[in-house]
């Protein structure tokens, strides 16, 4: 009888050790997989993996902040040709369908690439972009459309000079309640300073 009890205890201990070891291996692999999936994305990767269908910016100001993140990537000089093409597609998706119609994606992407080349030749970079506060966004109704006007300021460096450039964006709210850029206008250069 004692032999049987010892045998049962040994089997139970072995079973506990096997289950414990299996749990350890399973838990270690899921922790390792979780660590691998939480690697930080670059700004370009973060923008390109944004799901605009499910996670579209909720306000006109947020649309412009997202748009400006894309512009900052262009000026960073760290984008590959493929990144620029893909970023231009995301940026184009923020445009109103009427603006998209007169500015097809191929034309838009070519204009973005030409602008990047021109700014690289002038050694122009964006130091900072400031979007107006939510309180400064102007809301209007024009011909039955809900329009928002958002302002931002680009602080740019060209060679040893710095300049502030104001940009004004008009956004229209579509039937899907999403705000898209219908027009934009470059305002006067505020200041220029030399280093």
Backbone as a ProteinNet text record, in pm:
[ID]
protein_1_A
[PRIMARY]
XXXXXXXXXXXXXXXXXXXXXXXXXXXXXXXXXXXXXXXXXXXXXXXXXXXXXXXXXXXXXXXXXXXXXXXXXXXXXXXXXXXXXXXXXXXXXXXXXXXXXXXXXXXXXXXXXXXXXXXXXXXXXXXXXXXXXXXXXXXXXXXXXXXXXXXXXXXXXXXXXXXXXXXXXXXXXXXXXXXXXXXXXXXXXXXXXXX
[TERTIARY]
81.2	0	87.1	194.6	284.3	349.5	377.6	437.5	341.3	215.8	114	100.9	100	87.9	211.1	328.7	450.5	445.3	399.1	389.3	290.3	177.4	76.8	136	206.4	267.7	372.6	453.7	556.4	489.4	383.3	312.7	252.6	194	134.9	244	355.5	466.7	517.8	533.4	579.1	478.6	349.8	245.9	250.8	266.2	275.2	398.1	509.9	631.5	615.1	553.6	532.1	438.3	327.2	231.8	298	374.2	443.9	544.2	620.1	718	648.2	538.4	460.7	408.5	354.7	304.8	418.1	533.5	649.5	687.5	695.6	731.9	626.7	501.4	393.3	393.1	409	407.4	528.7	642.2	765.1	752.4	695.5	679.9	580.5	471.3	374.3	430.7	508.6	571.6	672.1	748.5	847.2	776.8	666.5	590.8	530.5	481.1	423.7	530.4	650.6	759.6	798.7	797.7	834	731.2	601.8	498.3	486.3	546.2	536.6	658.6	736	850	797.6	872.8	831.1	838.9	734.6	731.3	796	853.1	901.7	779.7	799.5	688.4	624.1	705.6	652.9	568.9	621.6	548.6	417.8	422.8	302.1	194.9	233.7	138.4	83.7	173	131	44.3	53.7	-29	-157.8	-179.8	-304.1	-420.3	-525.2	-645.5	-740.1	-736.9	-821.2	-969.7	-1002.6	-1143.8	-1198.5	-1123.8	-1170.6	-1122.5	-1014.8	-953.9	-923.8	-1022	-1004.4	-999	-915.4	-907.9	-1046.8	-1084	-1221.7	-1260.5	-1162.7	-1195.4	-1111.2	-1151.9	-1071.8	-926.9	-909.6	-775.3	-692.2	-751.4	-680.1	-644.4	-730.4	-699	-573.1	-566.5	-450.4	-325.5	-339.7	-223.6	-169.8	-259.2	-216.2	-151.1	-211.8	-158.6	-17.1	0.7	130.5	234.9	193.2	287.6	345.6	261.1	307.5	405.9	371.4	459.4	593.9	593.1	718.1	805.1	742.5	819.4	888.7	817.3	878.6	1003.9	995.3	1105.5	1218.1	1193.3	1295.3	1413.7	1392	1498.7	1523.9	1437.5	1456.8	1360.9	1288.5	1190.5	1250.8	1221.6	1261.1	1160.2	1191.2	1100	965.1	971.3	848.2	769.3	839.5	773.1	699.4	766.2	705.1	578.9	583.9	465.9	352.3	384.9	282.7	227.6	315.5	269.8	180.2	215	131.8	-8.5	-19.5	-151.3	-232.9	-167.6	-237	-278	-187.8	-215.6	-330.6	-332.1	-437.3	-572.8	-573.1	-697.4	-760.2	-682.8	-735.5	-801.5	-790.7	-848.4	-995.4	-1072	-1212.6	-1225	-1329.8	-1346	-1342.3	-1395.1	-1388.7	-1244.9	-1162.1	-1021.3	-945.7	-982.7	-920.7	-951	-1072.5	-1112.8	-1028.4	-997.7	-917.2	-767.4	-734	-593.9	-576.8	-577.7	-567.7	-441	-443.5	-333.3	-198.8	-193.9	-65.9	-10	-95.8	-55.6	-12	-90.8	-61	74.3	97.6	223.9	342.5	326.4	434	464.2	359.5	378.3	450	414.5	481.1	629.6	660.3	800.3	879.3	818	884.6	909.5	813.1	826.3	938.8	947.8	1053.5	1190.5	1203.6	1331.1	1367.9	1270.8	1296.7	1342.4	1277.3	1315.1	1450.2	1483.3	1615.3	1724.2	1698.1	1795.6	1816.9	1712.2	1723.3	1770.6	1794.7	1833.9	1733.5	1606.1	1496.7	1443.1	1432.5	1375.8	1271.4	1182.2	1082.9	1138.2	1145	1191.9	1074.4	959.6	842.8	717.1	606	476.1	382.2	314.3	218.7	80.7	-13.5	-151.9	-227	-317	-393.2	-470.1	-510	-585.8	-726.9	-793.7	-930.8	-1022.6	-994.5	-1076.8	-1060.6	-947.6	-921.3	-970.9	-1024.1	-1080.3	-1211.2	-1225.7	-1347.4	-1442.4	-1568.2	-1670.8	-1769.4	-1803.9	-1896	-1985.6	-2095	-2178.4	-2173.5	-2128.1	-2115.3	-2192.8	-2294.9	-2378.4	-2427.4	-2465.4	-2518.8	-2414.4	-2286.9	-2179.8	-2120.5	-2088.9	-2018.3	-1870.2	-1813.7	-1674	-1601.3	-1477.8	-1391.9	-1263	-1215.6	-1089.6	-989.2	-876.9	-771.7	-642.7	-572.9	-447.6	-332.3	-221	-99.3	20.2	128	250.1	364.7	437.2	555.9	677.3	759.3	885.9	991.4	1048.8	1137.4	1276.4	1372.5	1511	1555.3	1614.1	1670.2	1812	1908.2	2047.6	2067.4	2104.2	2121.1	2007.6	1905.4	1791.3	1672.3	1590.6	1468.3	1350	1237.7	1117.9	994	894	762.4	670.5	602.7	508.7	372.6	270.8	135.7	62.1	-13.2	-92.2	-236.1	-328.8	-470.9	-535.8	-609	-676.7	-827.2	-900.3	-1046.5	-1084.1	-1165	-1209.3	-1361.1	-1411.9	-1556.6	-1595.4	-1706	-1754.2	-1842.2	-1805.1	-1879.1	-2000.4	-2075.4	-2193.2	-2156.3	-2032.6	-1986.1	-1936.1	-1956.5	-1917.9	-1767	-1690.4	-1545.3	-1509.5	-1412.2	-1363.2	-1249.5	-1261.1	-1155.8	-1116.3	-991	-936.8	-993.3	-1059	-1117.6	-1029	-951.3	-863.1	-757.4	-646.2	-544.9	-476.2	-423.1	-364.5	-243.4	-133.7	-12.2	-23.9	-15.8	-25.4	111.6	117.6	244.1	346.4	472.7	581.2	588.2	579.9	578.3	714	811.4	943.1	1052.3	1161.4	1281.7	1395	1474.5	1589	1711.1	1824.5	1950.7	2016.8	2087.5	2158.6	2271.8
-118.3	0	127	123.1	237.4	260.6	150.8	163.5	233	199.8	258.9	408.4	443.8	584.8	661.5	605.3	670.9	688.8	586.5	593.2	702.3	713.9	816.5	954.6	972.5	1101.3	1138	1043	1068.7	1107.6	1039.8	1071.4	1211.7	1244.1	1379.1	1485.4	1462.8	1559.5	1575.1	1463.5	1469.8	1546.6	1521.3	1590.4	1740.3	1779.2	1921.1	1983.7	1915.7	1968.2	1984.4	1888.1	1896.6	2011.4	2021.9	2131.6	2265.9	2273.8	2398.2	2438.6	2342.1	2370.9	2414.3	2347.9	2386.6	2529.1	2563.5	2698.8	2800.4	2767.4	2856.4	2882.9	2777	2792.8	2872.7	2844.3	2916.5	3063.2	3092.7	3230.9	3307.5	3243.4	3308	3345.4	3259.6	3286.4	3398.2	3404.5	3512.7	3645.9	3643.9	3767.5	3816.4	3724.1	3759.8	3814.1	3749.8	3795.9	3932.8	3956.2	4086.9	4195.6	4163	4260	4292.6	4191.8	4213.7	4300.2	4284.9	4361.7	4504	4533.1	4668	4753.1	4711.2	4792.2	4926.4	5031.2	5163.8	5179	5240.7	5269.2	5404	5420.1	5551.9	5639.1	5767.1	5857.8	5821.2	5789.2	5750.8	5623.6	5523	5397.4	5419.9	5506.1	5535.4	5597.5	5691.8	5756.1	5655.3	5576	5481.6	5368.7	5339	5233.1	5286.8	5417.4	5474.5	5433.3	5384.1	5342.5	5461.6	5533.9	5652.8	5619.5	5496.8	5458.3	5448.4	5383.5	5361.1	5462.8	5533.7	5625.2	5760.5	5815.8	5944.6	6054.9	6156.3	6265.2	6326.3	6346	6383.1	6530.2	6618.2	6761.4	6823.7	6942.5	7009.6	7033	7072	7097.1	6969.1	6857.3	6730.2	6683.8	6713.8	6680.6	6755.2	6883.7	6964.3	6920.1	6882.6	6832.1	6705.2	6616.1	6493.5	6527.2	6619.2	6665.1	6721.4	6800.7	6861.8	6758.2	6650.4	6543.1	6485.1	6471.3	6418.5	6516.4	6645.1	6748	6747	6732.1	6727.6	6610.2	6497.5	6381	6412.8	6480.8	6517.1	6600.9	6697.4	6790.6	6731.3	6618.7	6559.5	6506	6474.3	6419.3	6271.5	6208.1	6068.2	5974.5	6026.4	5945.2	5886.7	5760.5	5698.4	5739.9	5710.8	5740.8	5671.8	5547.2	5471.4	5533.7	5578	5645	5769.8	5848	5971.7	5940	5840.5	5801	5756.8	5675.7	5626.8	5737.9	5827.6	5940.2	6033.2	6052.5	6138.1	6080.1	5948.7	5885.9	5909	5901.1	5927.6	6074.5	6161.9	6305	6337.2	6276	6297	6252.9	6149.3	6099.5	6202.2	6300	6404.8	6518	6512.8	6617.3	6588.2	6694.4	6685.4	6623.1	6544.1	6483.1	6583.6	6704.9	6805.9	6845.9	6857.7	6891.7	6773	6652.6	6532.3	6521.5	6560.1	6549.3	6637.8	6758.7	6849.6	6828.2	6744.3	6717	6566.5	6486.3	6340.1	6298.8	6179.9	6133	6137	6102.3	6103.5	6244.7	6340.3	6481.4	6530.9	6496.5	6538.2	6483	6353.3	6290.6	6352.5	6380.6	6444.9	6584.6	6659.2	6793.6	6786.7	6688.1	6669.9	6641.7	6550.9	6515.3	6635.7	6714.2	6833.6	6934.9	6950.5	7043.7	6999.3	6870.1	6817.5	6845	6819.1	6842.4	6991	7077.4	7222.1	7267.5	7216.4	7256	7198	7080	7023.8	7107.2	7152.7	7236.4	7369	7422.7	7549.1	7526.8	7398	7362.4	7415.5	7397.3	7442.6	7324.5	7344.1	7242.5	7306.6	7224	7271.6	7245.6	7350.6	7339.1	7303.7	7368	7347	7389.9	7324.1	7362.9	7382.4	7496.4	7525.2	7542.5	7461.2	7471.6	7558.3	7643.1	7731.3	7649.5	7713.4	7643.2	7612	7522.9	7487	7608.5	7701.7	7821.9	7915.5	7905.4	7992.8	7936.1	7814.3	7757.6	7829.9	7878.2	7951.1	7856.3	7858.1	7773.9	7863	7822.8	7900.5	7803.5	7857.3	7781.2	7856.2	7788.5	7847.9	7760.8	7818.7	7746.2	7612.7	7614.8	7495.5	7398.3	7425.1	7337.1	7390.7	7300.1	7337.1	7346.9	7464.9	7493.6	7532.4	7489.3	7529.1	7586.4	7693.4	7755.4	7732.5	7669.9	7638.9	7706.2	7767.2	7836.2	7761.6	7760.7	7712.4	7793.3	7779.8	7853.6	7754.5	7768.1	7687.4	7771.8	7722	7786.7	7710.1	7775.9	7707.3	7768.3	7681.9	7726.1	7705.4	7809.6	7801.7	7855.7	7763.3	7803.6	7848.3	7975.7	8028.4	8122.5	8133.5	8221.1	8139.2	8205	8144.9	8229.9	8164.9	8241	8169.9	8250.6	8199.4	8218.4	8113.4	8121	8075.9	8156.6	8122.3	8049.3	7949.8	7871.1	7871.3	7886	7883.4	7768	7682.5	7568.3	7584.1	7556	7549.4	7401.7	7357	7217.7	7214.2	7115	7098.3	6965.8	6968.6	6845.9	6771.3	6647.1	6564.8	6499.6	6428.5	6357.5	6252.6	6202.3	6102.9	6167.6	6302.4	6380.4	6401.3	6361.1	6379.3	6512.4	6580	6707.1	6679.4	6736.8	6719.8	6856.7	6866	6993.4	7022.4	7139.1	7181.1	7285.4	7361	7463.9	7501.2	7554.8	7606.6	7723.6	7812.2	7934.9	7970.3	8000.5	8043.8	8193.8	8232.7	8374.1	8438.6	8565.3	8638.8	8577.3	8593.7	8554	8657.8	8612.9	8705.8	8767.9	8681.5	8733.4	8650.9	8715	8647.5	8697.4	8604.2	8641.7	8567.4	8627.4	8563	8512	8403	8341.8	8427.9
0	0	0	81.1	86.2	-50.1	-119.1	-251.8	-346.8	-340.1	-427.6	-396.7	-268.4	-229.8	-278.8	-262.1	-310.3	-461.5	-529	-674.1	-717	-651.2	-682.7	-656.2	-543.7	-509.9	-615.1	-657	-758.7	-890.7	-929.7	-1054.7	-1046.6	-930.9	-914.1	-922.4	-855.5	-859.5	-1002	-1072.7	-1212.1	-1298.6	-1278.5	-1356.1	-1328.3	-1202	-1165.3	-1229.5	-1228	-1289.8	-1441.1	-1505.1	-1650.9	-1684.3	-1610.7	-1635.1	-1606.3	-1498.4	-1463.7	-1570.6	-1619.8	-1723.9	-1852.6	-1887.3	-2006	-1991.4	-1873	-1847.7	-1861.5	-1806.5	-1814.7	-1960.4	-2040.3	-2181	-2257.2	-2232.1	-2300.7	-2263.3	-2136.2	-2088.8	-2138.8	-2140.9	-2188	-2335.4	-2417.6	-2560.2	-2585.9	-2510.9	-2532.7	-2485.9	-2378	-2331.5	-2435.2	-2490.4	-2592.9	-2717.1	-2757.4	-2874.6	-2848.6	-2727	-2693.8	-2698.1	-2650.1	-2654.4	-2797.8	-2884.6	-3024.2	-3095.6	-3062.4	-3132	-3079.6	-2964	-2910.4	-2943.4	-3042	-3084.9	-3134.7	-3110.2	-3152.7	-3303.1	-3357.5	-3500.4	-3525.8	-3643.4	-3682.7	-3712.3	-3723.3	-3753.9	-3887.4	-3987	-4118	-4105.7	-4034.2	-4016.9	-3941.3	-3839.5	-3761.7	-3850.4	-3934	-4024.2	-4124.8	-4183.3	-4286.9	-4232.4	-4104.5	-4046.7	-3985.1	-3993.8	-3941.8	-4030.7	-3968.9	-4040.3	-4048.4	-4160	-4173.6	-4182.7	-4219.6	-4222.7	-4080.7	-3993.3	-3857.5	-3756.3	-3788	-3691.4	-3755.9	-3826.4	-3893.4	-3787.1	-3806.7	-3708.5	-3685.1	-3558.2	-3524.9	-3544.4	-3559.7	-3571.1	-3682.2	-3729.6	-3833.3	-3788.5	-3663.6	-3611.9	-3612.3	-3573.7	-3572.1	-3713.7	-3811.2	-3950.7	-3993.6	-3960.3	-3999.6	-3923.7	-3797	-3722.6	-3788.2	-3831.7	-3898.9	-4033.2	-4107.7	-4236.6	-4216.8	-4111.5	-4083.7	-4042.9	-3978	-3945.6	-4074.5	-4176.3	-4305.1	-4367.9	-4367.3	-4423.9	-4352.1	-4221	-4144	-4187.2	-4217.2	-4264.7	-4396.7	-4486.7	-4615	-4594.7	-4505.9	-4484.3	-4401.3	-4335.5	-4248.8	-4328.2	-4455.9	-4538.5	-4513.1	-4434.8	-4398.6	-4471.4	-4570.2	-4642.3	-4769.4	-4791.4	-4917.7	-5024.6	-5148.1	-5259.8	-5237.3	-5190.4	-5163.9	-5048.4	-4942.8	-4831	-4878.9	-4963.5	-5013.7	-5091.8	-5177.6	-5255.1	-5162.9	-5063.7	-4971	-4882.3	-4834.8	-4754	-4835.7	-4962.8	-5049.3	-5064	-5068.7	-5078.4	-4952.1	-4836.2	-4709.6	-4703.7	-4742.8	-4742.3	-4837.1	-4953.1	-5053	-4998.9	-4914.1	-4854.2	-4760.5	-4715.4	-4628	-4706.6	-4839.1	-4924.1	-4953.5	-4971.1	-5006.7	-5146.4	-5170.7	-5303.5	-5418.9	-5398.7	-5505.8	-5535.7	-5432	-5451.5	-5511.4	-5471.4	-5528.5	-5677.8	-5714.6	-5855	-5946.1	-5900.6	-5983.4	-5962.6	-5866.2	-5833.8	-5812.6	-5920.3	-5906.4	-5831.1	-5774.8	-5689.7	-5761.2	-5889.1	-5960.5	-5969.1	-6001.5	-6009.5	-5872.2	-5771.9	-5634.9	-5590.2	-5612.6	-5571.7	-5645	-5774.3	-5851	-5796.4	-5759.4	-5704	-5568.9	-5487.6	-5357.9	-5379.7	-5471.2	-5497.6	-5549.8	-5638.9	-5692.3	-5581.2	-5491.6	-5379.6	-5286	-5261.6	-5174.5	-5235.9	-5365.1	-5433.6	-5428.4	-5455.3	-5453	-5314.8	-5211	-5075.2	-5034.3	-5082.5	-5054.4	-5121.4	-5243.6	-5314	-5242.5	-5181.4	-5107.1	-4963.4	-4928.4	-4791.9	-4689.9	-4723	-4636.8	-4558	-4427.2	-4339.9	-4248.3	-4197.8	-4101.9	-3962.6	-3884.7	-3747.1	-3656.6	-3681.8	-3596.8	-3672.1	-3640.3	-3694	-3576.1	-3573.9	-3467.9	-3528.1	-3482.6	-3528.5	-3428.8	-3479.5	-3392.3	-3288.5	-3181.4	-3077.7	-3128.4	-3060.3	-3097.9	-3093.4	-3003	-2990.3	-3109.9	-3181.4	-3295.3	-3428.5	-3426.6	-3548.6	-3577.5	-3700.5	-3739.5	-3811.6	-3769	-3831.7	-3905.3	-4028.9	-4112.5	-4188.5	-4239.4	-4332.2	-4465.2	-4569.8	-4702.1	-4800.7	-4861.9	-4958.7	-4902.6	-4775.4	-4711.1	-4659.3	-4683.4	-4636.5	-4506.3	-4413.7	-4291.5	-4323.8	-4299.7	-4331.8	-4203.4	-4191.2	-4079.7	-4137.9	-4077.6	-4117.9	-4005.4	-4040.3	-3942.9	-3989.9	-3896.1	-3925.8	-3862	-3930.7	-3865.6	-3912.5	-3837.4	-3865.7	-3879.5	-3989.8	-4014	-3977.9	-3885.7	-3853.4	-3930.7	-4032.2	-4126.3	-4124.1	-4156.5	-4166.6	-4310.2	-4366.3	-4500.7	-4493.1	-4504.5	-4487	-4343.4	-4324.5	-4189.5	-4151.1	-4236.2	-4208.1	-4158.1	-4079.9	-4028.6	-4071.7	-4096.3	-4130.6	-4078.6	-4045.4	-4008.7	-4128	-4166	-4276.6	-4226	-4252.6	-4209.4	-4320.2	-4282	-4376.3	-4325.5	-4417.4	-4383.4	-4459.5	-4387.8	-4448.7	-4432.2	-4539.1	-4531.3	-4541.8	-4447.9	-4446.3	-4456.2	-4526.4	-4540.1	-4475.5	-4401.5	-4339	-4438.5	-4464.5	-4560.2	-4496.7	-4578.8	-4530.5	-4426.5	-4432.5	-4335.5	-4206.5	-4194	-4075.5	-4062.8	-4162.1	-4158.1	-4223.1	-4162.9	-4216.2	-4312.9	-4433.5	-4534.3	-4589.1	-4630.7	-4679.7	-4817.6	-4829.6	-4957.9	-5025.7	-4944.6	-5001.4	-4898	-4946.7	-4855.7	-4922.7	-4838.6	-4889	-4804.8	-4871.7	-4803.8	-4779.6	-4653.4	-4617.9	-4627.8	-4588.6	-4592.8	-4499.3	-4535.7	-4447.7	-4336.3	-4212.1	-4099.5	-4074.3	-4050.1	-4011.9	-4075.3	-4098.2	-4144.1	-4057.6	-4005.9	-3925.3	-3974.9	-3959.9	-3995.9	-3869.8	-3883.8	-3772.6	-3724.7
[MASK]
+++++++++++++++++++++++++++++++++++++++++++++++++++++++++++++++++++++++++++++++++++++++++++++++++++++++++++++++++++++++++++++++++++++++++++++++++++++++++++++++++++++++++++++++++++++++++++++++++++

